[in-house]
Coordinates of C-alpha atoms (C1' of nucleotides) in Angstrom, one line a residue:
Chain B
X1 CA 273.2 208.6 19.2
X2 CA 269.8 207.7 17.9
X3 CA 269.1 207.6 14.2
X4 CA 265.6 209.1 14.1
X5 CA 265.2 212.2 12.0
X6 CA 265.6 215.4 13.9
X7 CA 262.0 216.2 14.3
X8 CA 260.0 216.9 17.5
X9 CA 258.0 213.7 17.1
X10 CA 261.3 211.9 16.5
X11 CA 262.7 213.1 19.7
X12 CA 259.7 211.7 21.6
X13 CA 260.2 208.3 20.0
X14 CA 264.0 208.5 20.6
X15 CA 263.3 209.0 24.3
X16 CA 260.9 206.0 24.4
X17 CA 263.3 203.8 22.4
X18 CA 265.9 204.3 25.2
X19 CA 263.7 202.2 27.5
X20 CA 264.6 198.8 26.2
X21 CA 264.8 195.5 28.2
X22 CA 268.3 196.2 29.5
X23 CA 267.4 199.7 30.7
X24 CA 264.0 199.8 32.1
X25 CA 264.8 202.7 34.4
X26 CA 267.0 205.6 33.7
X27 CA 268.0 209.0 34.9
X28 CA 267.4 212.2 32.9
X29 CA 271.1 212.6 32.1
X30 CA 271.3 209.0 30.9
X31 CA 268.4 209.6 28.6
X32 CA 270.0 212.7 27.3
X33 CA 273.2 210.9 26.7
X34 CA 271.7 207.9 25.0
X35 CA 269.5 210.0 22.7
X36 CA 272.2 212.4 22.0
X37 CA 269.9 215.3 22.8
X38 CA 270.8 218.4 24.9
X39 CA 269.9 218.1 28.5
X40 CA 267.4 220.9 28.4
X41 CA 265.7 219.4 25.4
X42 CA 265.5 216.0 27.1
X43 CA 264.1 217.6 30.2
X44 CA 261.3 219.3 28.2
X45 CA 260.4 216.2 26.3
X46 CA 260.5 213.9 29.3
X47 CA 258.4 216.3 31.4
X48 CA 255.8 216.4 28.6
X49 CA 255.8 212.6 28.4
X50 CA 255.4 212.4 32.1
X51 CA 252.6 214.9 32.2
X52 CA 250.7 212.6 29.8
X53 CA 251.6 209.4 31.6
X54 CA 253.9 207.9 29.1
X55 CA 256.7 208.1 31.6
X56 CA 256.7 208.0 35.4
X57 CA 259.2 209.0 37.9
X58 CA 260.5 206.7 40.7
X59 CA 261.3 207.8 44.2
X60 CA 265.0 208.0 43.4
X61 CA 264.3 210.4 40.5
X62 CA 264.8 207.9 37.7
X63 CA 262.3 207.5 34.9
X64 CA 260.5 204.5 33.6
X65 CA 257.7 203.7 31.2
X66 CA 254.3 204.7 32.7
X67 CA 251.1 202.8 33.1
X68 CA 249.2 204.9 30.6
X69 CA 251.6 204.0 27.8
X70 CA 251.4 200.4 28.8
X71 CA 247.6 200.5 28.7
X72 CA 247.5 202.0 25.2
X73 CA 250.1 199.5 23.9
X74 CA 248.4 196.6 25.5
X75 CA 245.7 197.1 23.0
X76 CA 248.1 196.3 20.1
X77 CA 246.0 193.9 18.0
X78 CA 248.9 191.7 16.9
X79 CA 249.5 190.7 20.5
X80 CA 246.1 191.3 22.1
X81 CA 244.0 189.1 19.9
X82 CA 246.6 186.4 19.8
X83 CA 246.9 186.4 23.5
X84 CA 243.2 186.3 24.1
X85 CA 242.7 183.3 21.8
X86 CA 245.8 181.4 22.8
X87 CA 245.7 181.7 26.6
X88 CA 243.1 179.0 27.4
X89 CA 244.9 176.6 25.1
X90 CA 248.3 177.5 26.7
X91 CA 246.7 177.0 30.1
X92 CA 245.6 173.5 29.2
X93 CA 249.1 172.7 28.0
X94 CA 250.6 174.1 31.1
X95 CA 248.4 172.1 33.3
X96 CA 249.3 168.9 31.4
X97 CA 253.0 169.6 31.5
X98 CA 253.9 172.2 34.1
X99 CA 256.6 173.5 31.8
X100 CA 257.1 176.9 30.2
X101 CA 254.5 177.5 27.5
X102 CA 255.5 180.3 25.1
X103 CA 253.9 182.2 22.3
X104 CA 255.9 184.3 19.8
X105 CA 255.5 186.2 16.5
X106 CA 258.0 187.1 13.8
X107 CA 259.1 190.6 13.2
X108 CA 261.4 190.8 10.3
X109 CA 264.3 188.4 11.0
X110 CA 263.6 188.5 14.7
X111 CA 261.3 186.7 17.1
X112 CA 259.3 188.6 19.7
X113 CA 257.8 186.7 22.7
X114 CA 254.2 187.7 23.1
X115 CA 253.1 185.6 26.0
X116 CA 254.5 183.1 28.4
X117 CA 253.1 180.8 31.1
X118 CA 255.4 179.5 33.8
X119 CA 254.8 178.1 37.2
X120 CA 257.0 177.4 40.2
X121 CA 258.0 174.1 38.8
X122 CA 259.1 175.4 35.4
X123 CA 262.8 175.9 34.3
X124 CA 264.1 179.5 34.4
X125 CA 264.5 180.8 30.9
X126 CA 266.4 183.8 29.5
X127 CA 263.5 184.7 27.3
X128 CA 260.8 187.0 28.6
X129 CA 257.6 188.5 27.3
X130 CA 258.5 191.5 25.1
X131 CA 262.0 190.4 24.4
X132 CA 263.6 189.8 20.9
X133 CA 265.8 187.1 19.6
X134 CA 267.4 186.4 16.2
X135 CA 264.9 184.1 14.4
X136 CA 267.5 181.4 13.7
X137 CA 268.4 181.1 17.4
X138 CA 265.3 179.4 18.9
X139 CA 263.2 176.4 18.1
X140 CA 260.1 178.6 17.8
X141 CA 262.0 181.0 15.6
X142 CA 263.0 178.2 13.2
X143 CA 259.4 177.2 12.9
X144 CA 258.5 180.7 12.0
X145 CA 261.4 180.9 9.6
X146 CA 260.3 177.7 7.9
X147 CA 257.0 179.3 7.0
X148 CA 258.4 182.8 6.3
X149 CA 258.7 184.2 2.7
X150 CA 261.6 182.4 0.8
X151 CA 263.6 185.6 0.4
X152 CA 263.7 186.1 4.1
X153 CA 264.8 182.5 4.6
X154 CA 267.7 183.1 2.2
X155 CA 268.6 186.3 4.0
X156 CA 268.9 184.4 7.3
X157 CA 270.7 181.4 5.8
X158 CA 273.2 183.7 4.1
X159 CA 274.2 185.5 7.3
X160 CA 276.3 183.6 9.9
X161 CA 274.4 182.0 12.7
X162 CA 275.5 182.4 16.2
X163 CA 276.4 179.2 18.1
X164 CA 274.9 179.5 21.5
X165 CA 275.9 176.0 22.6
X166 CA 278.1 173.2 21.1
X167 CA 274.9 171.6 19.8
X168 CA 273.6 174.7 17.9
X169 CA 273.1 174.0 14.2
X170 CA 274.9 176.8 12.3
X171 CA 275.6 175.1 9.0
X172 CA 273.3 176.6 6.4
X173 CA 272.9 173.2 4.6
X174 CA 271.8 171.4 7.8
X175 CA 269.5 174.3 8.7
X176 CA 267.9 174.2 5.3
X177 CA 267.1 170.5 5.7
X178 CA 265.8 171.3 9.1
X179 CA 263.4 173.9 7.7
X180 CA 262.2 171.3 5.1
X181 CA 261.5 168.9 7.9
X182 CA 259.6 171.5 9.9
X183 CA 257.3 172.1 7.0
X184 CA 256.7 168.3 6.6
X185 CA 256.4 167.3 10.2
X186 CA 254.8 170.5 11.7
X187 CA 256.3 170.0 15.2
X188 CA 259.9 170.7 15.7
X189 CA 262.2 169.6 18.5
X190 CA 265.0 171.9 19.3
X191 CA 267.6 170.1 21.4
X192 CA 269.9 172.4 23.5
X193 CA 270.2 174.9 20.6
X194 CA 269.9 178.0 22.7
X195 CA 271.1 176.8 26.1
X196 CA 272.8 173.7 27.4
X197 CA 270.1 173.0 29.8
X198 CA 266.9 173.3 27.8
X199 CA 264.9 171.6 25.1
X200 CA 262.1 173.1 23.2
X201 CA 259.2 171.7 21.2
X202 CA 257.5 174.2 18.8
X203 CA 254.6 174.3 16.4
X204 CA 253.2 176.9 14.0
X205 CA 250.0 178.8 14.6
X206 CA 248.0 179.9 11.6
X207 CA 245.0 182.1 10.9
X208 CA 242.5 179.4 10.2
X209 CA 243.4 175.8 9.5
X210 CA 245.2 176.5 6.2
X211 CA 245.9 180.2 6.6
X212 CA 249.3 181.9 6.8
X213 CA 251.6 181.2 9.8
X214 CA 251.4 184.2 12.1
X215 CA 252.9 182.8 15.4
X216 CA 254.6 179.9 17.0
X217 CA 253.7 178.0 20.1
X218 CA 256.3 176.3 22.2
X219 CA 257.0 174.2 25.3
X220 CA 260.4 174.5 26.9
X221 CA 261.8 172.2 29.5
X222 CA 265.0 170.9 31.0
X223 CA 267.3 168.9 28.8
X224 CA 267.3 166.2 31.4
X225 CA 263.7 165.5 30.6
X226 CA 264.5 165.4 26.9
X227 CA 262.7 162.1 26.4
X228 CA 259.4 163.9 27.1
X229 CA 259.7 165.7 23.8
X230 CA 258.1 162.7 22.0
X231 CA 255.0 162.7 24.1
X232 CA 254.6 166.4 23.9
X233 CA 254.3 166.6 20.1
X234 CA 250.7 165.5 20.0
X235 CA 249.2 167.8 22.7
X236 CA 251.3 170.7 21.4
X237 CA 250.0 170.2 17.9
X238 CA 246.4 169.9 19.1
X239 CA 246.7 173.2 21.0
X240 CA 248.3 174.9 18.0
X241 CA 245.4 173.7 15.8
X242 CA 242.9 174.8 18.4
X243 CA 244.4 178.3 18.4
X244 CA 244.6 178.4 14.6
X245 CA 240.9 177.4 14.2
X246 CA 239.8 180.0 16.7
X247 CA 241.9 182.7 15.0
X248 CA 240.3 181.8 11.7
X249 CA 236.9 182.0 13.2
X250 CA 237.6 185.5 14.6
X251 CA 239.3 186.8 11.4
X252 CA 236.3 185.9 9.1
X253 CA 233.7 188.2 10.5
X254 CA 236.1 191.1 10.8
X255 CA 237.5 190.8 7.2
Chain A
X1 CA 239.2 217.6 20.6
X2 CA 242.1 216.5 22.7
X3 CA 243.3 218.6 25.6
X4 CA 247.0 218.2 25.2
X5 CA 249.0 221.4 24.8
X6 CA 249.6 222.4 21.2
X7 CA 253.2 221.1 21.0
X8 CA 254.7 218.7 18.6
X9 CA 255.3 216.1 21.3
X10 CA 251.7 216.6 22.4
X11 CA 250.4 215.8 19.0
X12 CA 252.2 212.5 19.1
X13 CA 250.6 211.7 22.4
X14 CA 247.2 212.8 21.2
X15 CA 247.5 210.4 18.3
X16 CA 248.4 207.5 20.6
X17 CA 245.7 208.4 23.1
X18 CA 243.1 207.9 20.3
X19 CA 243.8 204.1 20.4
X20 CA 241.9 203.2 23.4
X21 CA 240.1 199.9 24.1
X22 CA 237.0 200.9 22.2
X23 CA 239.0 202.0 19.1
X24 CA 241.9 199.7 18.6
X25 CA 242.0 200.3 14.9
X26 CA 241.3 203.6 13.1
X27 CA 241.5 205.3 9.7
X28 CA 243.6 208.4 9.2
X29 CA 240.6 210.7 8.9
X30 CA 239.1 209.2 12.1
X31 CA 242.4 210.0 13.9
X32 CA 242.4 213.5 12.5
X33 CA 238.9 214.0 13.6
X34 CA 239.3 212.6 17.1
X35 CA 242.5 214.5 17.8
X36 CA 241.1 217.7 16.2
X37 CA 244.3 218.1 14.1
X38 CA 244.4 219.0 10.4
X39 CA 244.5 216.0 8.1
X40 CA 247.9 216.9 6.7
X41 CA 249.3 217.3 10.2
X42 CA 247.8 214.0 11.2
X43 CA 249.2 212.4 8.1
X44 CA 252.7 213.6 8.9
X45 CA 252.6 212.5 12.6
X46 CA 251.1 209.1 11.8
X47 CA 253.6 208.4 9.1
X48 CA 256.5 209.3 11.4
X49 CA 255.0 207.0 14.1
X50 CA 254.7 204.3 11.6
X51 CA 258.2 204.7 10.4
X52 CA 259.4 204.0 13.9
X53 CA 257.0 201.2 14.5
X54 CA 254.7 202.8 17.0
X55 CA 251.8 202.4 14.6
X56 CA 251.2 199.8 11.9
X57 CA 248.9 199.8 8.9
X58 CA 246.4 197.0 8.3
X59 CA 245.6 195.7 4.8
X60 CA 242.5 197.8 4.7
X61 CA 244.5 201.0 5.3
X62 CA 243.5 201.5 8.9
X63 CA 246.0 202.1 11.6
X64 CA 246.7 200.3 14.9
X65 CA 249.3 200.2 17.6
X66 CA 252.5 198.6 16.5
X67 CA 254.6 195.8 17.9
X68 CA 257.5 198.1 18.6
X69 CA 255.5 200.3 21.0
X70 CA 254.1 197.2 22.6
X71 CA 257.6 195.9 23.2
X72 CA 258.8 199.1 24.8
X73 CA 255.6 199.4 26.9
X74 CA 255.8 195.8 28.0
X75 CA 258.9 196.8 30.0
X76 CA 256.8 199.1 32.2
X77 CA 258.1 198.2 35.7
X78 CA 254.8 198.6 37.4
X79 CA 253.3 195.8 35.4
X80 CA 256.3 193.8 34.4
X81 CA 257.7 193.1 37.8
X82 CA 254.3 192.4 39.3
X83 CA 253.4 190.1 36.5
X84 CA 256.7 188.2 36.8
X85 CA 256.3 187.6 40.5
X86 CA 252.6 186.9 40.5
X87 CA 252.2 184.6 37.6
X88 CA 253.4 181.4 39.2
X89 CA 251.1 182.0 42.1
X90 CA 248.2 182.8 39.8
X91 CA 248.9 179.7 37.9
X92 CA 248.6 177.6 41.1
X93 CA 245.4 179.3 41.9
X94 CA 244.0 178.7 38.5
X95 CA 244.9 175.0 38.6
X96 CA 243.2 174.6 41.9
X97 CA 240.0 176.4 40.8
X98 CA 239.9 176.7 37.0
X99 CA 238.3 180.1 37.4
X100 CA 239.4 183.6 36.3
X101 CA 242.4 184.8 38.2
X102 CA 243.0 188.5 38.0
X103 CA 245.6 191.0 39.1
X104 CA 245.0 194.7 39.1
X105 CA 246.7 198.0 40.3
X106 CA 245.2 201.3 41.3
X107 CA 245.7 204.4 39.2
X108 CA 244.1 207.4 40.9
X109 CA 240.4 206.5 41.5
X110 CA 240.5 203.8 38.9
X111 CA 241.6 200.2 38.6
X112 CA 243.7 198.9 35.8
X113 CA 243.8 195.1 35.1
X114 CA 247.4 194.0 34.7
X115 CA 247.1 190.3 34.2
X116 CA 244.4 187.7 33.9
X117 CA 244.4 184.0 33.6
X118 CA 241.4 182.2 32.2
X119 CA 240.8 178.8 30.7
X120 CA 238.1 177.2 28.6
X121 CA 236.1 176.4 31.7
X122 CA 236.1 180.0 33.2
X123 CA 233.2 182.4 33.0
X124 CA 233.4 185.2 30.3
X125 CA 234.1 188.5 31.9
X126 CA 233.8 192.1 30.7
X127 CA 237.1 193.0 32.2
X128 CA 240.3 192.6 30.2
X129 CA 244.0 193.2 30.6
X130 CA 244.7 196.8 30.1
X131 CA 241.2 198.0 30.8
X132 CA 240.1 200.5 33.4
X133 CA 237.3 200.5 35.9
X134 CA 236.1 202.9 38.5
X135 CA 237.7 201.7 41.7
X136 CA 234.4 201.4 43.6
X137 CA 232.8 199.2 41.0
X138 CA 234.7 195.9 41.5
X139 CA 235.6 193.7 44.4
X140 CA 239.3 194.1 43.7
X141 CA 238.8 197.8 43.4
X142 CA 237.3 198.0 46.9
X143 CA 240.2 196.1 48.3
X144 CA 242.5 198.7 46.8
X145 CA 240.3 201.5 48.0
X146 CA 240.3 200.2 51.5
X147 CA 244.1 200.5 51.6
X148 CA 244.3 203.7 49.6
X149 CA 245.1 207.1 51.2
X150 CA 242.1 208.4 53.3
X151 CA 241.6 211.5 51.2
X152 CA 241.2 209.3 48.1
X153 CA 238.7 207.2 49.9
X154 CA 236.7 210.3 50.9
X155 CA 236.8 211.5 47.3
X156 CA 235.3 208.2 46.1
X157 CA 232.7 208.0 48.9
X158 CA 231.6 211.6 48.2
X159 CA 230.8 211.0 44.5
X160 CA 227.8 208.9 43.5
X161 CA 228.5 205.2 42.9
X162 CA 227.1 203.5 39.8
X163 CA 224.7 200.7 40.5
X164 CA 225.7 197.9 38.0
X165 CA 223.2 195.4 39.4
X166 CA 220.3 195.5 42.0
X167 CA 222.9 194.1 44.5
X168 CA 225.5 196.8 44.0
X169 CA 226.3 198.6 47.2
X170 CA 226.0 202.3 46.5
X171 CA 225.2 203.7 50.0
X172 CA 228.4 205.5 51.2
X173 CA 227.7 204.4 54.8
X174 CA 227.5 200.7 53.9
X175 CA 230.5 201.1 51.7
X176 CA 232.5 202.7 54.5
X177 CA 231.6 199.8 56.7
X178 CA 232.7 197.4 54.0
X179 CA 236.1 199.1 53.7
X180 CA 236.5 198.7 57.5
X181 CA 235.7 195.0 57.2
X182 CA 238.2 194.6 54.3
X183 CA 241.0 196.0 56.4
X184 CA 240.1 193.7 59.2
X185 CA 239.5 190.5 57.3
X186 CA 241.9 190.9 54.4
X187 CA 239.8 188.9 52.0
X188 CA 236.7 190.4 50.5
X189 CA 233.8 188.6 48.8
X190 CA 232.0 190.8 46.2
X191 CA 228.6 189.2 45.5
X192 CA 227.1 190.2 42.1
X193 CA 228.3 193.8 42.5
X194 CA 229.4 194.3 38.9
X195 CA 227.3 191.7 37.0
X196 CA 224.3 189.5 37.9
X197 CA 226.2 186.4 37.1
X198 CA 229.6 186.7 38.8
X199 CA 231.0 186.7 42.3
X200 CA 234.5 187.8 43.1
X201 CA 236.9 187.1 46.0
X202 CA 239.7 189.6 46.3
X203 CA 242.8 190.1 48.5
X204 CA 245.5 192.8 48.8
X205 CA 249.0 192.4 47.5
X206 CA 251.7 194.3 49.3
X207 CA 255.4 195.0 48.9
X208 CA 256.7 192.7 51.6
X209 CA 254.6 191.2 54.3
X210 CA 253.8 194.6 56.0
X211 CA 254.5 197.0 53.1
X212 CA 252.1 199.3 51.3
X213 CA 249.3 197.7 49.2
X214 CA 250.2 198.0 45.6
X215 CA 247.9 195.6 43.9
X216 CA 244.9 193.3 44.3
X217 CA 244.5 189.6 43.5
X218 CA 241.1 188.2 42.7
X219 CA 239.2 185.1 41.7
X220 CA 236.0 185.6 39.7
X221 CA 233.4 182.8 39.1
X222 CA 229.7 182.3 38.4
X223 CA 227.2 183.4 40.9
X224 CA 225.7 179.9 40.8
X225 CA 228.9 178.7 42.5
X226 CA 228.7 181.4 45.1
X227 CA 229.1 178.9 47.9
X228 CA 232.7 178.2 46.7
X229 CA 233.7 181.7 48.0
X230 CA 234.2 180.4 51.5
X231 CA 236.7 177.7 50.4
X232 CA 238.6 180.1 48.2
X233 CA 239.5 182.6 50.9
X234 CA 242.3 180.5 52.3
X235 CA 244.2 179.7 49.0
X236 CA 243.7 183.2 47.7
X237 CA 245.2 184.7 50.8
X238 CA 248.1 182.3 50.7
X239 CA 248.8 183.3 47.1
X240 CA 248.5 187.0 48.0
X241 CA 251.0 186.5 50.8
X242 CA 253.3 184.6 48.5
X243 CA 253.3 187.4 46.0
X244 CA 253.8 190.0 48.7
X245 CA 256.8 188.2 50.2
X246 CA 258.4 187.7 46.9
X247 CA 257.9 191.4 45.9
X248 CA 259.4 192.4 49.2
X249 CA 262.4 190.2 48.6
X250 CA 262.9 191.8 45.2
X251 CA 262.4 195.4 46.4
X252 CA 265.1 195.2 49.1
X253 CA 268.2 194.7 47.0
X254 CA 267.1 197.3 44.5
X255 CA 266.2 200.1 47.0
Chain C
dA1 C1' 233.3 208.7 -18.1
dG2 C1' 232.3 211.3 -14.4
dC3 C1' 231.8 211.8 -9.4
dG4 C1' 233.2 211.7 -4.5
dG5 C1' 235.6 210.3 -0.3
dG6 C1' 239.7 209.6 1.6
dC7 C1' 244.7 209.9 1.2
dT8 C1' 249.2 212.1 -0.1
dT9 C1' 252.2 215.9 -1.4
dC10 C1' 253.6 220.6 -1.7
dC11 C1' 255.0 225.0 0.1
dG12 C1' 255.3 229.7 2.4
dC13 C1' 254.4 231.7 6.8
dC14 C1' 255.4 232.0 11.5
dT15 C1' 255.3 229.6 15.9
dG16 C1' 257.2 227.0 19.2
dA17 C1' 261.4 224.0 19.5
dC18 C1' 266.3 224.3 20.5
dG19 C1' 270.2 224.4 23.5
dG20 C1' 273.7 227.4 25.9
dA21 C1' 274.1 229.2 30.2
dA22 C1' 273.1 230.2 34.8
dA23 C1' 270.6 229.1 39.0
dC24 C1' 269.3 225.5 41.9
dA25 C1' 269.0 221.1 44.8
dC26 C1' 271.3 217.5 46.8
dC27 C1' 274.9 214.8 48.7
dG28 C1' 279.3 213.3 50.7
dG29 C1' 283.6 214.6 52.5
dA30 C1' 286.7 217.6 55.1
Chain W
dT1 C1' 279.5 224.1 58.5
dC2 C1' 281.4 224.9 54.3
dC3 C1' 282.8 223.4 49.9
dG4 C1' 282.9 221.0 45.3
dG5 C1' 280.7 217.9 42.4
dT6 C1' 276.9 215.8 40.1
dG7 C1' 272.5 216.0 38.4
dT8 C1' 268.2 218.8 37.6
dT9 C1' 265.4 222.9 36.5
dT10 C1' 264.5 227.4 34.5
dC11 C1' 265.2 231.1 31.3
dC12 C1' 265.4 233.2 26.8
dG13 C1' 267.0 234.9 22.0
dT14 C1' 267.4 232.7 17.6
dC15 C1' 265.9 230.3 13.8
dA16 C1' 264.7 225.5 12.2
dG17 C1' 260.9 222.9 11.5
dG18 C1' 256.0 222.3 12.2
dC19 C1' 251.6 223.9 10.4
dG20 C1' 247.6 223.5 7.6
dG21 C1' 245.4 225.3 3.2
dA22 C1' 245.1 223.8 -1.2
dA23 C1' 245.9 221.1 -5.1
dG24 C1' 246.7 216.5 -6.9
dC25 C1' 246.0 211.6 -6.7
dC26 C1' 243.9 207.0 -6.2
dC27 C1' 240.2 204.0 -6.2
dG28 C1' 235.6 202.4 -5.9
dC29 C1' 231.0 203.4 -7.2
dT30 C1' 227.4 204.7 -10.5

DNA sequence: AGCGGGCTTCCGCCTGACGGAAACACCGGA
DNA sequence: TCCGGTGTTTCCGTCAGGCGGAAGCCCGCT
């Protein structure tokens, strides 16, 4: 079923690709089925991956991603550096609000959540660290879109937008105006665009004060507390600037 | 240089293994050198990995772990579930103390840090998420060791322990007594064992109230505030119990 | 212009990947 | 206890695809 070229390395990647958010744990036959490989081949590849530590076997015989792979991947610079720099600022924001604090990056026309802070008092969200969303669907995504290359913006504006709630803005013209506003005002309030019960406030994170936008910082809370949005703009923006400055500081010596 | 069997899948893993904490970013020739593969072979494998998104190329031509691999790996159940459950409790602890709050699991005779919370006011540490340490070297590691299988404890006690500071306990007899005490008292205070300037308080995390110990929770702060340790035992233990209970609750329905 | 280090492409040899098939392990039902 | 079914592991002959030497390319440095 998978599209990767029929090469040995490709098969390894095909197997790994099967372990997405919806299928964190799978049996050998499931993996074989989903990759479209023969059972014996799957068995060989999976065993090899397990020998190395990329996969691990649960008591019930099913397979899941192993700690060794997690370790290697946790060194991914795009997330690791960002996370390192942003966490203290996110921590401050959390303490001031006790709401969900999220950090995301753009990957093509999608949004990937890189870090999230939540406490017992925060609203439950459908997003989680490591999950993807269409970039037009979330407040943080729209902030990233507003600062993305123009041709990418056009691409997203040209394709139909999914209406998650009755409030979701799907009209390209309105969205275009929204993107303009985001660039002017920096902070963007996304009112019940993704779910009936949540409001998000989002701001761009740059590399240095005037560098390119590489991530978005957001606070998500219940729609009932929507009036809070106003008061959150200022602290959110301060945190975003703090992160941007620190990223700039770290990028200089390296580059 | 790498030990993996000379198979195509093995080469893929060899390449990934090269990206450890000390070498997050490497050039093609470096990868070839460190894996011991021919340059052309390395080139082919790396290109294939890049095509899939497991590796990405920086502006300067060097390679690093890609976002796609990070996404897949972030679904690793051993870290993901633990993280999900523990984070709110860690958050509460942070807010009460403003010190580093860490979560780690055991992997053989080593300790792997799975999550860490730190703010602007917390001490700088040499540990980081995704990094490994010998299990005998840290306070959290000793807690895990105390609850590990006896043969593993013997293995660690039999091999010489590194003295990181003049205070480090390296005598097997003393350490054995320490492990006994950990099992009795639950919470363990590790005074300047890893660095002159830090003290750690650590507690075990179980699956359910009486289940097996699967992780350790710890608070790390400056040695100058060592007297705080006493007051932190109670909240730390409460948090550890909270996480354990919640883990037990989640494990039931699944198993 | 000429040199050199690192990267990319090419191609013929041959190894190790492939998958069908058969044996095996486990479970639940009769 | 035996039987059928489902999922896993092992085996092996065939041949596709991986391998790496070598030549070509790019770019920065002198």
